[in-house]
Short mmCIF file of C-alpha atoms and ligand atoms in Angstrom, two decimals:
data_model
loop_
_atom_site.label_atom_id
_atom_site.label_comp_id
_atom_site.label_asym_id
_atom_site.label_seq_id
_atom_site.Cartn_x
_atom_site.Cartn_y
_atom_site.Cartn_z
CA MET A 1 -15.84 252.14 -93.76
CA THR A 2 -13.50 250.38 -96.21
CA GLU A 3 -10.98 252.18 -98.42
CA ASN A 4 -13.04 251.86 -101.59
CA THR A 5 -15.95 253.62 -99.90
CA TYR A 6 -14.02 256.81 -99.15
CA ASN A 7 -16.06 259.80 -100.22
CA PRO A 8 -13.95 262.90 -101.00
CA GLY A 9 -17.05 264.97 -101.89
CA LYS A 10 -18.08 266.59 -105.16
CA GLY A 11 -16.71 269.98 -104.16
CA GLU A 12 -18.32 273.20 -102.98
CA GLY A 13 -20.91 274.58 -105.38
CA SER A 14 -21.64 271.22 -107.01
CA PRO A 15 -25.33 270.42 -107.45
CA VAL A 16 -26.83 267.63 -105.35
CA GLY A 17 -29.41 265.60 -107.28
CA VAL A 18 -32.36 264.31 -105.27
CA ALA A 19 -35.04 261.77 -106.11
CA ILE A 20 -38.18 261.96 -103.98
CA LEU A 21 -40.12 258.72 -103.74
CA GLY A 22 -43.69 259.43 -102.62
CA LEU A 23 -45.70 262.64 -102.83
CA GLY A 24 -48.38 262.09 -100.18
CA THR A 25 -48.79 263.77 -96.78
CA VAL A 26 -45.03 263.95 -96.17
CA GLY A 27 -43.56 263.98 -99.69
CA ALA A 28 -45.72 266.92 -100.82
CA GLN A 29 -44.41 269.08 -97.94
CA VAL A 30 -40.81 268.00 -98.55
CA LEU A 31 -41.04 269.08 -102.19
CA ARG A 32 -42.84 272.33 -101.36
CA LEU A 33 -40.30 273.39 -98.73
CA LEU A 34 -37.36 272.43 -100.95
CA GLN A 35 -38.74 274.61 -103.71
CA GLU A 36 -39.75 277.53 -101.49
CA ARG A 37 -36.43 277.69 -99.63
CA ALA A 38 -34.07 276.64 -102.40
CA GLU A 39 -31.61 279.45 -101.67
CA ASP A 40 -31.34 278.59 -97.97
CA PHE A 41 -30.83 274.93 -98.79
CA GLU A 42 -28.05 275.80 -101.23
CA ARG A 43 -26.26 277.83 -98.52
CA ARG A 44 -26.70 275.13 -95.90
CA VAL A 45 -25.60 272.26 -98.14
CA GLY A 46 -22.81 274.01 -100.04
CA GLY A 47 -24.40 273.42 -103.43
CA PRO A 48 -27.88 273.61 -104.97
CA ILE A 49 -30.36 270.82 -104.19
CA GLU A 50 -31.87 269.83 -107.53
CA VAL A 51 -34.95 267.60 -107.56
CA ARG A 52 -34.47 265.21 -110.51
CA GLY A 53 -37.85 263.54 -110.21
CA VAL A 54 -40.68 262.46 -107.95
CA ALA A 55 -42.03 258.91 -107.96
CA VAL A 56 -45.72 258.37 -107.26
CA SER A 57 -48.08 255.49 -107.74
CA ASP A 58 -50.67 257.33 -109.84
CA LYS A 59 -49.35 260.04 -112.18
CA SER A 60 -52.87 261.10 -113.19
CA LYS A 61 -53.81 262.45 -109.71
CA PRO A 62 -54.17 266.25 -109.62
CA ARG A 63 -51.14 267.75 -107.81
CA PRO A 64 -51.44 271.54 -107.75
CA GLY A 65 -48.10 273.37 -107.91
CA VAL A 66 -46.13 270.30 -108.97
CA ASP A 67 -44.33 270.30 -112.34
CA PRO A 68 -45.81 267.25 -114.17
CA GLU A 69 -42.42 266.78 -115.86
CA LEU A 70 -40.99 265.72 -112.51
CA LEU A 71 -43.46 262.87 -112.00
CA THR A 72 -42.80 259.24 -112.74
CA ASP A 73 -44.38 255.98 -111.66
CA ASP A 74 -41.09 254.15 -112.10
CA ALA A 75 -39.03 254.70 -108.95
CA PHE A 76 -36.30 252.26 -110.03
CA THR A 77 -35.50 254.09 -113.25
CA LEU A 78 -35.48 257.41 -111.38
CA ILE A 79 -32.99 256.32 -108.72
CA GLU A 80 -30.68 254.76 -111.32
CA ARG A 81 -30.01 258.13 -112.94
CA ASP A 82 -26.36 259.19 -112.70
CA ASP A 83 -27.37 262.67 -111.59
CA VAL A 84 -29.26 261.38 -108.52
CA ASP A 85 -27.08 261.53 -105.39
CA ILE A 86 -29.69 261.20 -102.64
CA VAL A 87 -32.95 259.27 -102.50
CA VAL A 88 -35.73 260.44 -100.17
CA GLU A 89 -38.12 257.56 -99.46
CA VAL A 90 -41.54 258.66 -98.19
CA ILE A 91 -43.72 255.96 -99.71
CA GLY A 92 -44.35 253.70 -96.71
CA GLY A 93 -44.82 249.94 -96.53
CA ILE A 94 -41.97 247.46 -96.39
CA ASP A 95 -41.36 245.21 -99.40
CA TYR A 96 -41.35 247.71 -102.25
CA PRO A 97 -39.42 250.50 -100.46
CA ARG A 98 -36.95 247.89 -99.18
CA ARG A 99 -36.07 246.93 -102.74
CA VAL A 100 -35.78 250.52 -103.94
CA VAL A 101 -33.78 251.69 -100.92
CA LEU A 102 -31.39 248.72 -101.15
CA GLU A 103 -30.84 249.38 -104.83
CA ALA A 104 -30.08 253.03 -104.09
CA LEU A 105 -27.64 252.18 -101.29
CA HIS A 106 -25.91 249.51 -103.39
CA ALA A 107 -25.38 252.19 -106.03
CA GLY A 108 -23.76 254.48 -103.41
CA LYS A 109 -26.69 256.90 -103.21
CA SER A 110 -27.47 258.18 -99.75
CA VAL A 111 -30.96 257.54 -98.45
CA VAL A 112 -33.21 259.61 -96.21
CA THR A 113 -36.33 257.76 -95.10
CA ALA A 114 -39.27 258.42 -92.79
CA ASN A 115 -40.22 254.75 -92.92
CA LYS A 116 -40.04 253.26 -89.42
CA ALA A 117 -41.62 249.97 -90.48
CA LEU A 118 -38.82 249.45 -93.01
CA VAL A 119 -35.99 250.50 -90.68
CA ALA A 120 -37.34 248.45 -87.76
CA ALA A 121 -37.75 245.32 -89.88
CA HIS A 122 -34.67 245.53 -92.12
CA GLY A 123 -32.31 247.96 -90.38
CA ALA A 124 -29.36 245.53 -90.41
CA GLU A 125 -29.65 244.83 -94.13
CA LEU A 126 -29.98 248.53 -94.98
CA SER A 127 -27.09 249.48 -92.73
CA ASP A 128 -24.85 246.79 -94.28
CA ALA A 129 -25.72 248.03 -97.76
CA ALA A 130 -24.88 251.61 -96.76
CA ASP A 131 -21.59 250.51 -95.19
CA ALA A 132 -20.62 248.60 -98.32
CA THR A 133 -20.67 251.71 -100.49
CA GLY A 134 -20.10 254.44 -97.89
CA ALA A 135 -23.55 255.89 -98.45
CA ASP A 136 -25.43 257.65 -95.67
CA LEU A 137 -28.65 256.21 -94.25
CA PHE A 138 -30.72 258.75 -92.30
CA PHE A 139 -34.09 258.17 -90.62
CA GLU A 140 -34.74 260.95 -88.08
CA ALA A 141 -38.35 261.33 -89.27
CA ALA A 142 -39.05 257.65 -88.62
CA VAL A 143 -39.40 258.24 -84.86
CA ALA A 144 -41.66 260.97 -83.49
CA ALA A 145 -41.61 263.03 -86.73
CA ALA A 146 -40.30 266.56 -85.97
CA ILE A 147 -38.80 265.70 -82.59
CA PRO A 148 -35.04 265.21 -82.84
CA VAL A 149 -34.46 261.95 -80.99
CA VAL A 150 -32.60 259.68 -83.42
CA GLY A 151 -29.77 262.22 -83.81
CA PRO A 152 -29.42 262.85 -80.07
CA LEU A 153 -29.28 259.10 -79.33
CA ARG A 154 -26.90 258.42 -82.19
CA ARG A 155 -24.57 261.38 -81.69
CA SER A 156 -25.14 263.55 -78.61
CA LEU A 157 -25.52 260.63 -76.20
CA ALA A 158 -22.92 258.38 -77.85
CA GLY A 159 -20.58 259.01 -74.90
CA ASP A 160 -23.12 258.15 -72.21
CA GLN A 161 -24.90 255.01 -71.05
CA VAL A 162 -28.63 255.16 -71.72
CA ASN A 163 -30.70 253.12 -69.27
CA LYS A 164 -34.26 253.86 -70.27
CA VAL A 165 -36.27 255.47 -73.04
CA VAL A 166 -39.99 255.84 -72.52
CA GLY A 167 -42.46 257.87 -74.45
CA ILE A 168 -45.57 258.54 -76.43
CA VAL A 169 -44.44 257.95 -79.99
CA ASN A 170 -47.67 257.57 -81.93
CA GLY A 171 -49.65 260.70 -82.74
CA THR A 172 -52.79 258.96 -83.96
CA THR A 173 -53.39 256.96 -80.78
CA ASN A 174 -52.55 259.93 -78.56
CA PHE A 175 -55.03 262.02 -80.54
CA ILE A 176 -57.75 259.38 -80.04
CA LEU A 177 -57.03 258.71 -76.35
CA ASP A 178 -56.77 262.43 -75.55
CA ALA A 179 -60.13 263.15 -77.20
CA MET A 180 -61.80 260.18 -75.45
CA ASP A 181 -60.39 261.44 -72.15
CA SER A 182 -61.04 265.16 -72.49
CA THR A 183 -64.34 265.30 -74.39
CA GLY A 184 -65.69 261.76 -74.24
CA ALA A 185 -65.30 261.59 -78.03
CA ASP A 186 -66.01 258.36 -79.88
CA TYR A 187 -63.05 256.11 -80.77
CA ASP A 188 -64.05 255.50 -84.42
CA GLU A 189 -64.83 259.17 -85.09
CA MET A 190 -61.45 260.28 -83.75
CA LEU A 191 -59.64 257.62 -85.78
CA ALA A 192 -61.35 258.93 -88.92
CA GLU A 193 -60.33 262.48 -87.95
CA ALA A 194 -56.69 261.44 -87.35
CA THR A 195 -56.70 259.85 -90.80
CA ARG A 196 -58.16 263.00 -92.37
CA LEU A 197 -55.48 265.12 -90.70
CA GLY A 198 -52.71 262.93 -92.18
CA TYR A 199 -51.52 261.49 -88.85
CA ALA A 200 -52.52 257.88 -89.42
CA GLU A 201 -50.64 255.35 -91.52
CA ALA A 202 -52.04 254.27 -94.90
CA ASP A 203 -53.44 251.31 -92.95
CA PRO A 204 -54.37 252.79 -89.55
CA THR A 205 -54.41 249.32 -88.01
CA ALA A 206 -50.66 249.85 -87.67
CA ASP A 207 -51.38 252.80 -85.38
CA VAL A 208 -54.21 251.48 -83.24
CA GLU A 209 -52.76 248.00 -82.77
CA GLY A 210 -49.44 249.47 -81.65
CA HIS A 211 -47.32 248.24 -84.57
CA ASP A 212 -46.24 251.74 -85.61
CA ALA A 213 -45.14 252.52 -82.04
CA ALA A 214 -43.45 249.10 -81.86
CA SER A 215 -41.35 249.91 -84.95
CA LYS A 216 -40.32 253.21 -83.36
CA ALA A 217 -39.56 251.46 -80.05
CA ALA A 218 -37.36 248.95 -81.89
CA ILE A 219 -35.41 251.80 -83.49
CA LEU A 220 -35.06 253.65 -80.17
CA SER A 221 -33.89 250.49 -78.38
CA SER A 222 -31.34 249.72 -81.09
CA LEU A 223 -29.89 253.22 -80.81
CA ALA A 224 -30.06 253.48 -77.02
CA PHE A 225 -28.56 250.10 -76.20
CA HIS A 226 -26.19 249.55 -79.17
CA THR A 227 -28.03 246.32 -79.90
CA ARG A 228 -30.04 245.25 -82.94
CA VAL A 229 -33.72 245.22 -81.99
CA THR A 230 -36.36 244.54 -84.63
CA SER A 231 -40.11 245.04 -84.52
CA ASP A 232 -40.50 241.29 -83.86
CA ASP A 233 -38.60 241.73 -80.58
CA VAL A 234 -41.12 244.22 -79.22
CA HIS A 235 -44.03 243.14 -77.01
CA CYS A 236 -46.92 245.02 -78.58
CA GLU A 237 -50.47 245.80 -77.46
CA GLY A 238 -52.61 248.52 -79.03
CA ILE A 239 -55.54 250.66 -77.96
CA SER A 240 -58.37 249.07 -79.96
CA SER A 241 -59.77 247.39 -76.85
CA ILE A 242 -59.75 250.57 -74.72
CA THR A 243 -63.31 251.54 -73.88
CA ALA A 244 -65.08 254.58 -72.42
CA GLU A 245 -65.35 252.52 -69.18
CA ASP A 246 -61.54 252.16 -69.08
CA ILE A 247 -61.18 255.92 -69.50
CA ALA A 248 -63.68 256.44 -66.66
CA ALA A 249 -61.73 253.97 -64.50
CA ALA A 250 -58.53 255.91 -65.22
CA ASN A 251 -60.25 259.15 -64.27
CA ALA A 252 -61.48 257.62 -61.02
CA ALA A 253 -57.84 256.79 -60.21
CA ASP A 254 -56.77 260.36 -61.13
CA CYS A 255 -54.99 258.95 -64.18
CA THR A 256 -55.21 259.14 -67.94
CA ILE A 257 -54.50 256.39 -70.49
CA LYS A 258 -51.56 256.70 -72.89
CA LEU A 259 -50.00 254.30 -75.36
CA LEU A 260 -46.44 254.01 -74.08
CA ALA A 261 -43.30 252.71 -75.72
CA THR A 262 -40.79 251.56 -73.13
CA CYS A 263 -37.18 250.57 -73.81
CA GLU A 264 -35.26 249.47 -70.73
CA ARG A 265 -31.86 248.19 -69.76
CA VAL A 266 -32.63 245.51 -67.16
CA ILE A 267 -30.19 244.07 -64.63
CA GLN A 268 -31.11 240.43 -64.15
CA GLU A 269 -30.93 238.43 -60.93
CA ASP A 270 -27.50 237.03 -61.88
CA GLY A 271 -26.22 240.58 -62.46
CA SER A 272 -26.13 240.31 -66.24
CA GLU A 273 -27.75 242.93 -68.46
CA GLY A 274 -30.59 242.48 -70.89
CA ILE A 275 -33.05 244.75 -72.60
CA SER A 276 -36.78 244.88 -72.83
CA THR A 277 -38.84 246.79 -75.38
CA SER A 278 -42.60 247.03 -75.20
CA VAL A 279 -45.64 248.99 -76.30
CA TYR A 280 -48.90 248.96 -74.38
CA PRO A 281 -51.64 251.29 -73.13
CA ALA A 282 -51.10 252.28 -69.51
CA PHE A 283 -52.64 254.40 -66.77
CA ILE A 284 -50.46 257.44 -66.06
CA PRO A 285 -51.10 259.66 -63.03
CA ARG A 286 -52.33 263.09 -64.10
CA ARG A 287 -49.38 264.73 -62.33
CA HIS A 288 -46.91 262.87 -64.62
CA PRO A 289 -45.46 264.99 -67.48
CA LEU A 290 -46.55 262.35 -70.04
CA ALA A 291 -50.18 262.87 -68.96
CA THR A 292 -49.96 266.44 -70.24
CA VAL A 293 -49.03 265.38 -73.79
CA ARG A 294 -52.19 266.23 -75.73
CA GLU A 295 -53.60 265.74 -79.23
CA SER A 296 -51.12 264.29 -81.74
CA PHE A 297 -48.05 265.48 -79.81
CA ASN A 298 -45.32 263.03 -78.84
CA ALA A 299 -42.85 263.04 -75.96
CA VAL A 300 -39.79 260.91 -75.33
CA PHE A 301 -37.95 260.65 -71.98
CA VAL A 302 -34.40 259.42 -71.89
CA GLU A 303 -32.53 258.44 -68.74
CA ALA A 304 -28.77 258.22 -69.03
CA ASP A 305 -26.02 257.67 -66.47
CA ALA A 306 -24.24 260.98 -66.81
CA ALA A 307 -26.83 263.17 -68.53
CA GLY A 308 -29.61 262.25 -66.10
CA ARG A 309 -33.17 262.72 -67.33
CA LEU A 310 -33.88 264.36 -70.70
CA MET A 311 -37.25 265.07 -72.25
CA PHE A 312 -38.01 265.62 -75.94
CA TYR A 313 -41.43 266.96 -76.85
CA GLY A 314 -43.17 268.16 -80.00
CA ASN A 315 -45.13 267.36 -83.13
CA GLY A 316 -45.09 263.62 -83.65
CA ALA A 317 -47.07 263.35 -86.87
CA GLY A 318 -48.29 265.29 -89.90
CA GLY A 319 -46.87 266.49 -93.19
CA ASN A 320 -44.93 269.59 -92.15
CA PRO A 321 -43.44 268.27 -88.91
CA THR A 322 -42.26 265.13 -90.67
CA ALA A 323 -40.91 267.13 -93.61
CA SER A 324 -38.84 269.16 -91.12
CA ALA A 325 -37.02 266.03 -89.96
CA VAL A 326 -36.65 264.66 -93.49
CA LEU A 327 -35.15 267.94 -94.67
CA GLY A 328 -32.73 268.10 -91.72
CA ASP A 329 -31.42 264.70 -92.79
CA LEU A 330 -31.34 265.80 -96.42
CA VAL A 331 -29.14 268.78 -95.55
CA ALA A 332 -26.75 266.51 -93.63
CA ALA A 333 -26.61 263.97 -96.46
CA GLY A 334 -26.20 266.78 -99.01
CA ARG A 335 -23.29 268.33 -97.12
CA ASN A 336 -21.53 264.98 -97.08
CA LYS A 337 -22.05 264.67 -100.83
CA VAL A 338 -20.55 268.13 -101.35
CA PHE A 339 -17.74 268.22 -98.81
CA GLY A 340 -17.10 264.50 -98.31
CA GLY A 341 -17.33 262.30 -95.25
CA ARG A 342 -20.05 260.20 -93.82
CA ALA A 343 -22.54 260.32 -90.95
CA PRO A 344 -22.14 257.84 -88.07
CA GLY A 345 -23.58 254.47 -88.99
CA ASP A 346 -25.26 251.81 -86.88
CA SER A 347 -23.68 250.76 -83.60
CA THR A 348 -24.82 247.33 -82.42
CA TYR A 349 -21.62 246.12 -80.74
CA ALA A 350 -23.20 245.58 -77.28
CA ASP A 351 -25.52 242.87 -78.60
CA LEU A 352 -27.43 242.62 -75.32
CA PRO A 353 -29.93 239.77 -74.91
CA ILE A 354 -33.57 240.67 -75.43
CA LEU A 355 -35.55 239.51 -72.42
CA PRO A 356 -38.92 237.78 -72.66
CA PHE A 357 -41.72 240.18 -71.70
CA GLY A 358 -42.76 237.89 -68.80
CA GLU A 359 -39.49 238.79 -67.06
CA VAL A 360 -40.25 242.49 -67.06
CA GLU A 361 -41.58 244.13 -63.89
CA THR A 362 -44.83 246.11 -64.15
CA ARG A 363 -47.74 247.22 -61.97
CA PHE A 364 -51.36 246.50 -62.69
CA HIS A 365 -54.61 248.37 -62.16
CA ILE A 366 -57.21 245.60 -61.83
CA ASP A 367 -60.90 246.42 -61.95
CA LEU A 368 -63.17 243.58 -60.79
CA GLU A 369 -66.85 242.96 -60.11
CA VAL A 370 -67.10 240.77 -57.04
CA ASP A 371 -69.81 239.28 -54.84
CA ASP A 372 -70.94 241.94 -52.43
CA ARG A 373 -70.45 240.00 -49.22
CA ILE A 374 -68.23 240.15 -46.17
CA GLY A 375 -64.79 238.56 -46.51
CA VAL A 376 -64.41 238.77 -50.31
CA LEU A 377 -61.96 241.68 -50.22
CA ALA A 378 -59.88 239.98 -47.52
CA ASP A 379 -59.91 236.69 -49.42
CA ILE A 380 -58.75 238.26 -52.71
CA SER A 381 -56.04 240.28 -50.95
CA ARG A 382 -54.77 237.14 -49.18
CA ARG A 383 -54.70 235.10 -52.40
CA LEU A 384 -52.68 237.80 -54.16
CA ALA A 385 -50.26 238.03 -51.22
CA ASP A 386 -49.89 234.22 -51.22
CA ASN A 387 -48.87 234.50 -54.88
CA GLY A 388 -46.20 237.08 -54.06
CA ILE A 389 -48.16 240.11 -55.31
CA SER A 390 -48.03 243.03 -52.95
CA LEU A 391 -50.91 245.52 -53.12
CA ARG A 392 -50.48 249.25 -53.21
CA THR A 393 -54.15 250.16 -52.83
CA VAL A 394 -57.48 248.34 -52.78
CA ARG A 395 -60.74 250.22 -53.12
CA GLN A 396 -64.18 248.68 -52.83
CA GLU A 397 -67.37 250.42 -53.85
CA GLY A 398 -70.92 249.49 -54.69
CA GLY A 399 -70.02 250.93 -58.06
CA THR A 400 -71.85 251.96 -61.18
CA ARG A 401 -70.88 248.69 -62.85
CA ALA A 402 -72.38 246.55 -60.11
CA HIS A 403 -74.74 243.76 -61.12
CA GLU A 404 -78.22 244.08 -59.76
CA GLY A 405 -78.16 243.82 -56.02
CA SER A 406 -75.32 241.37 -55.53
CA ALA A 407 -72.05 242.78 -56.92
CA ALA A 408 -69.56 245.38 -55.80
CA ARG A 409 -66.63 246.87 -57.61
CA LEU A 410 -63.08 246.21 -56.43
CA VAL A 411 -60.21 248.28 -57.78
CA ILE A 412 -56.71 247.01 -57.00
CA ILE A 413 -53.39 248.67 -57.74
CA THR A 414 -50.47 246.29 -57.30
CA HIS A 415 -46.87 247.01 -56.50
CA SER A 416 -44.49 246.00 -59.25
CA ALA A 417 -43.95 242.34 -59.93
CA LYS A 418 -42.91 240.22 -62.87
CA GLU A 419 -45.37 240.42 -65.73
CA GLU A 420 -45.85 236.62 -65.92
CA GLN A 421 -46.56 236.47 -62.19
CA LEU A 422 -49.15 239.26 -62.45
CA GLN A 423 -50.80 237.67 -65.49
CA SER A 424 -51.17 234.32 -63.76
CA CYS A 425 -52.67 236.04 -60.68
CA VAL A 426 -55.24 237.76 -62.88
CA GLU A 427 -56.16 234.35 -64.34
CA MET A 428 -56.48 232.98 -60.82
CA LEU A 429 -58.76 235.89 -59.83
CA ALA A 430 -60.93 235.39 -62.91
CA SER A 431 -61.48 231.76 -61.92
CA LEU A 432 -62.75 232.54 -58.39
CA ASP A 433 -66.45 232.02 -57.67
CA SER A 434 -66.53 235.36 -55.83
CA VAL A 435 -65.31 237.24 -58.92
CA VAL A 436 -68.27 238.00 -61.17
CA LYS A 437 -66.26 239.70 -63.92
CA VAL A 438 -62.80 241.11 -64.61
CA ASN A 439 -63.71 244.54 -66.01
CA SER A 440 -60.19 245.49 -67.03
CA VAL A 441 -56.53 244.85 -66.35
CA ILE A 442 -54.36 247.76 -67.43
CA ARG A 443 -50.75 248.41 -66.50
CA ILE A 444 -50.01 251.49 -64.48
CA GLU A 445 -46.83 253.51 -64.97
CA GLY A 446 -45.25 256.63 -63.55
CA MET A 447 -46.46 256.22 -59.94
CA ASP A 448 -43.09 257.37 -58.61
CA VAL A 449 -43.06 260.75 -60.31
P1 NDP B 1 -49.09 258.75 -97.98
O1 NDP B 1 -49.91 257.53 -98.06
O2 NDP B 1 -49.77 260.05 -97.74
O3 NDP B 1 -48.21 258.93 -99.31
C1 NDP B 1 -47.57 257.83 -99.90
C2 NDP B 1 -47.02 258.28 -101.24
O4 NDP B 1 -46.30 257.20 -101.81
C3 NDP B 1 -48.08 258.69 -102.26
O5 NDP B 1 -47.68 259.84 -102.94
C4 NDP B 1 -48.15 257.50 -103.21
O6 NDP B 1 -48.48 257.85 -104.54
C5 NDP B 1 -46.71 257.06 -103.17
N1 NDP B 1 -46.53 255.67 -103.59
C6 NDP B 1 -47.22 254.58 -103.18
N2 NDP B 1 -46.77 253.49 -103.81
C7 NDP B 1 -45.76 253.89 -104.63
C8 NDP B 1 -44.91 253.24 -105.56
N3 NDP B 1 -44.96 251.94 -105.74
N4 NDP B 1 -43.99 253.98 -106.22
C9 NDP B 1 -43.91 255.31 -106.03
N5 NDP B 1 -44.70 256.00 -105.19
C10 NDP B 1 -45.62 255.29 -104.49
O7 NDP B 1 -48.01 258.46 -96.82
P2 NDP B 1 -47.34 259.51 -95.84
O8 NDP B 1 -46.78 260.64 -96.61
O9 NDP B 1 -48.24 259.77 -94.70
O10 NDP B 1 -46.16 258.61 -95.21
C11 NDP B 1 -45.01 258.31 -95.97
C12 NDP B 1 -43.99 257.65 -95.04
O11 NDP B 1 -43.67 258.55 -93.98
C13 NDP B 1 -44.46 256.37 -94.36
O12 NDP B 1 -43.38 255.49 -94.22
C14 NDP B 1 -44.90 256.85 -92.97
O13 NDP B 1 -44.82 255.85 -92.00
C15 NDP B 1 -43.87 257.92 -92.73
N6 NDP B 1 -44.26 258.91 -91.75
C16 NDP B 1 -45.47 259.55 -91.89
C17 NDP B 1 -45.85 260.49 -90.99
C18 NDP B 1 -47.15 261.18 -91.07
O14 NDP B 1 -47.51 261.90 -90.12
N7 NDP B 1 -47.91 261.04 -92.15
C19 NDP B 1 -44.96 260.86 -89.85
C20 NDP B 1 -43.71 260.17 -89.82
C21 NDP B 1 -43.38 259.22 -90.74
P3 NDP B 1 -49.88 258.51 -104.95
O15 NDP B 1 -49.78 259.94 -104.48
O16 NDP B 1 -49.93 258.37 -106.41
O17 NDP B 1 -50.93 257.74 -104.21
N1 HSE B 2 -48.93 257.30 -88.01
C1 HSE B 2 -47.88 257.89 -87.26
C2 HSE B 2 -48.42 258.48 -85.99
C3 HSE B 2 -47.19 258.94 -88.07
O1 HSE B 2 -49.65 258.60 -85.87
O2 HSE B 2 -47.64 258.78 -85.10
C4 HSE B 2 -45.94 259.47 -87.41
O3 HSE B 2 -44.94 258.50 -87.40
#
């Protein structure tokens, strides 16, 4: 922080003016809780929180319990007001909120946002703008909603070395996968239900294609490894291609399927460090703690040198859980406005290289239909071994997917190997005359737990 950004605080008892941008699933709960618990907020902040206005896109929508005088469809004019100290951005999207948030930060107003897409894409620019004026930039709600994970990585674990963060960080996809697994529910119906319940993004493609989880993974990696990671640096696969057959295959292997975000510190062959950040659906053994994360809940595991293994679990989506995290940040930002000082900013000094996904080691669960004749299993096993892929288990059955009369099902679980090596082996298998069809290739995680 430079000298001209020193913030002595407004003094105890001074009002803190807040502009709320967005009054949808999250914004409506933020406003409600602020109004219902005004006295508590005043005590916690050191001065009253006063909502100066609420920006929405359509002022004519019915909004029971909301003072129409507060509403505006002009966010820029609202945040420019001299009596606005803190801007809460819960609109979503990237381009428009980026402009509003930057303008607020340039004017020295602290910002609290739940917008992971914005932070993951433009974190450096926002952080620089905050540093330039000494404003606070908080985004606890951007990752796993109510679960405190940004704060712990940024503050509590700042004295440790984090080696891995892995978790379920998207409520919508967990809701869908859990329902498909436990009740055989239909993918499209559960997506519609997740949208109705307020879990899904305005465009749920961001959820099901993994982009929402990728934004969160980028934020987690940046915090964990003191390195700038953007959403473009994250290898991302979603769940839209997961079928009822894949779920059945997972069940047959005593596994369930989860969309995992994995952030890893990797020691390369030459001893240097790099990081890898990815999002993909994976088989998880039912005995693994992540397999027990149901409905729209999220869970994040952190492995650190001194702390060992930590697990964070809770509500990862929805209006109230997200409002809880937004309001926690608002109290912190408000206190700084009243008493002075500033929250810790970004730390990206380590600047570790981001490794290509092909370099990362994974395990595969490969489900094939093969010719049902003697020698095929041995031939496939030998070809994989010749390509440096060691097999953990191979199971052959005249399975339910078998083609009439002539095909059997072969289920292979590999030991870990480099992703690019595994992918090329799968291509090789698909090209064999004895392989009728590659039913699915899904990574498998958590075998060691
Ligand atoms: P909604 O779509 O429910 O609400 C968006 C709000 O923004 C609406 O009130 C809308 O106005 C308003 N808005 C849209 N465009 C503008 C504009 N140009 N100017 C002013 N207001 C505008 O979104 P959510 O509340 O679900 O999500 C908000 C943010 O929180 C997103 O970044 C999301 O990723 C994040 N988040 C959401 C979670 C969730 O579970 N829902 C969990 C964690 C984070 P109008 O009401 O007139 O349509
Ligand atoms: N759409 C997100 C989810 C909201 O389903 O997890 C919480 O970030």
